[in-house]
Amino acid sequence: MNAWANIRTIMKRELSGYFTSPIAYVFLVIFLLLTGFFTFTIGNFFERGEASLVSFFTWHPWLYLFLVPAVGMRLWSEERRLGTMELLLTMPITSWQAIVGKFLASWLFLALALGLTFPVVITVNYFGDPDNGVIFSGYVGSLMLAGSYLAVSCMTSALTRNQVISFILSVMICLFLILAGYTPVTDLLTRFASPVVVDVIAAFSVMTHFEGFQRGVLDTRDVVFFASVIGFMLFTTGVIIRNQRAG
Amino acid sequence: MINVEHLVKAFGPKLAVNDVSFSVERGEVLGFLGPNGAGKSTTMRMITGYYPPTSGRILVGGHDMVENPIAAKRLIGYLPENAPGYADMTVNGFLNFCAELRGLQGDARKRAVYRAVELCFLEGVLYQSIDTLSKGYKHRTCLAQSLIHDPEVLILDEPTDGLDPNQKHEVRGLIKRLGENKVVIFSTHILEEVEAACSRVIIIDRGRIVASGTPAELKARSPEGKLDEVFRAITLPDTVKHDANHEVRA
Ligand SMILES: Nc1ncnc2c1ncn2[C@@H]1O[C@H](COP(=O)(O)OP(=O)(O)OP(=O)(O)O)[C@@H](O)[C@H]1O
Ligand SMILES: [Mg+2]
């Protein structure tokens, strides 16, 4: 209970931090423009002639690759640059409360951005008769995906006080998480490695687990995968923060 | 109230704090003196639970800082060196945030913020964002944060740094007043401050305590009865040697 109050306090501060600067609005506009562009222009939303959001969700792993680290890069690096980390960690709270609070705030912000794409859902329901269950699971998958990237950014932002370095590191790790299961890459890998090995590598990819959600299959294994990535990355963040102070 | 036993902090091979022990009771104001890089801030960071000590023990109000950090941290108000603050927040927002983390809610929080604002003379900048504050006001904002929950123990790292003479005077008075029924530990480079506010002084040099006593006792060590001469006599020969070593290596 007490823990939750602390997490909420941190969340509130972090969220208001997004909205008191122009960053939040710039981000929301860019996000919505890019999703629109990918869905309707590159994804051939209308030419497909089907009532689904496949062309919308397919691009999310790539779109998030740059947008999510942009949101997460400041989480801890800013705290270190300003020196407020010393203030925060000498408060009567545990470091995991601070980590979870900050993470949840940014995740909520990303959820808001994702929620603002609702006109796409309305459009597709207006023109056709889509399976809204599939659309819902697509949104859940997209949110889990964003959370995983965000947890990676959270970890890289704890590594350095430089936001640019934090951003680049985070993009690299997320790119790996995509490519390990990206069909062109796995096809290439099967020429060198046995199918079992390729499958094991692909199992670490967000792509493999994101696909199920797009087909409308809410598989517990996929949910567990994303939850473990988030858990593992946040745990690593905690270890990094502790080790930095240990000297 | 505060017991520090054989505290050691190593950064790699370097010992920033080397076997420091002392204890402070309620009603005492302890001043930390020492040249730059002596280990004052590092010691304070360990007492406040920011750095885990390499070895040694810290008890705050009977709570071990390593084993029971939350209970120990509750008792402490801390002003870190350089007085950090969230650049994008207003003074009011920042103080409310800190009060909430201290577990203050509703009316109690409002009263606590009001009291801290009054103590640190922040009425005029309450709704200004922290990154637009002058250095002195930024410092006072962070000082207000350390006082917000009326803590039993105050740890202040260079509390008068960057303040104008009037404010320096106010803060010294405040430290003295608070020290009457609390524990205050503060570091400074201003020797008059020590005489004005401390009941006891510890001089640290290269991670070790090299002298301790009341200001009067320390002054008595110099023939002219001047604190800065005592300070120099104790620390200067060492720092000169120390710096020379550095240059040779660099
Ligand atoms: N995070 C760190 N990593 C490595 N060395 C450190 C770290 N923090 C402090 N040190 C070293 O520990 C020593 C003591 O530093 P500290 O900041 O405690 O000095 P100080 O007495 O507060 O000095 P000043 O009067 O300049 O504030 C210095 O030599 C410093 O370089
Ligand atoms: Mg210092």
mmCIF file of C-alpha atoms in Angstrom, chain A residues 2 5-6 9-10 12-13 16-18 20 74 78-79 82-94 242 244-247, chain B residues 9-12 45 48-52 54 70 73-74 78 80-81 84-89 94 97-98 100-102 109 142 145:
data_model
loop_
_atom_site.group_PDB
_atom_site.id
_atom_site.type_symbol
_atom_site.label_atom_id
_atom_site.label_comp_id
_atom_site.label_asym_id
_atom_site.label_seq_id
_atom_site.Cartn_x
_atom_site.Cartn_y
_atom_site.Cartn_z
ATOM 1 C CA ASN A 2 2.738 2.351 1.055
ATOM 2 C CA ALA A 5 1.649 5.436 -2.869
ATOM 3 C CA ASN A 6 5.350 6.003 -3.569
ATOM 4 C CA THR A 9 3.936 9.899 -6.562
ATOM 5 C CA ILE A 10 6.872 9.144 -8.847
ATOM 6 C CA LYS A 12 2.675 11.611 -11.331
ATOM 7 C CA ARG A 13 5.844 13.658 -11.368
ATOM 8 C CA SER A 16 3.651 15.874 -15.609
ATOM 9 C CA GLY A 17 7.284 16.200 -16.670
ATOM 10 C CA TYR A 18 6.281 15.078 -20.159
ATOM 11 C CA THR A 20 5.113 20.634 -18.997
ATOM 12 C CA ARG A 74 15.768 10.514 -20.432
ATOM 13 C CA GLU A 78 18.412 13.020 -16.895
ATOM 14 C CA GLU A 79 18.198 12.050 -13.238
ATOM 15 C CA LEU A 82 20.767 16.854 -12.826
ATOM 16 C CA GLY A 83 22.032 15.061 -9.715
ATOM 17 C CA THR A 84 18.448 14.498 -8.575
ATOM 18 C CA MET A 85 19.156 10.781 -8.431
ATOM 19 C CA GLU A 86 20.963 11.451 -5.162
ATOM 20 C CA LEU A 87 17.861 13.180 -3.847
ATOM 21 C CA LEU A 88 15.500 10.489 -5.070
ATOM 22 C CA LEU A 89 17.482 7.559 -3.707
ATOM 23 C CA THR A 90 17.972 9.104 -0.278
ATOM 24 C CA MET A 91 14.206 9.470 0.099
ATOM 25 C CA PRO A 92 12.494 6.768 2.193
ATOM 26 C CA ILE A 93 11.589 4.734 -0.894
ATOM 27 C CA THR A 94 13.182 1.659 -2.426
ATOM 28 C CA ARG A 242 23.020 -0.178 -7.383
ATOM 29 C CA GLN A 244 27.072 2.570 -9.908
ATOM 30 C CA ARG A 245 26.848 3.633 -6.308
ATOM 31 C CA ALA A 246 28.883 0.728 -5.007
ATOM 32 C CA GLY A 247 32.012 2.289 -6.621
ATOM 33 C CA LYS B 9 34.575 3.804 0.951
ATOM 34 C CA ALA B 10 36.753 2.668 -1.919
ATOM 35 C CA PHE B 11 36.395 3.808 -5.520
ATOM 36 C CA GLY B 12 38.484 1.227 -7.327
ATOM 37 C CA ARG B 45 26.473 10.207 0.983
ATOM 38 C CA THR B 48 22.270 9.299 3.944
ATOM 39 C CA GLY B 49 22.228 5.892 2.282
ATOM 40 C CA TYR B 50 23.169 7.015 -1.233
ATOM 41 C CA TYR B 51 26.509 5.191 -1.356
ATOM 42 C CA PRO B 52 26.696 1.790 0.292
ATOM 43 C CA THR B 54 32.658 -0.611 1.384
ATOM 44 C CA ILE B 70 13.821 2.984 4.808
ATOM 45 C CA LYS B 73 16.157 7.456 5.758
ATOM 46 C CA ARG B 74 12.853 8.596 7.249
ATOM 47 C CA TYR B 78 19.514 15.814 3.248
ATOM 48 C CA PRO B 80 23.238 17.197 -1.369
ATOM 49 C CA GLU B 81 26.214 19.104 -2.722
ATOM 50 C CA PRO B 84 19.988 19.351 -7.296
ATOM 51 C CA GLY B 85 16.368 19.861 -8.323
ATOM 52 C CA TYR B 86 14.087 18.859 -11.195
ATOM 53 C CA ALA B 87 14.621 21.572 -13.791
ATOM 54 C CA ASP B 88 11.137 21.389 -15.270
ATOM 55 C CA MET B 89 9.254 21.692 -11.973
ATOM 56 C CA PHE B 94 9.011 20.218 -6.297
ATOM 57 C CA PHE B 97 6.614 16.111 -4.585
ATOM 58 C CA CYS B 98 9.273 15.762 -1.885
ATOM 59 C CA GLU B 100 4.620 13.298 -0.749
ATOM 60 C CA LEU B 101 7.654 11.025 -0.913
ATOM 61 C CA ARG B 102 8.081 11.755 2.793
ATOM 62 C CA ARG B 109 1.525 18.381 3.321
ATOM 63 C CA CYS B 142 16.832 22.251 -2.028
ATOM 64 C CA GLN B 145 13.244 20.161 0.682
#
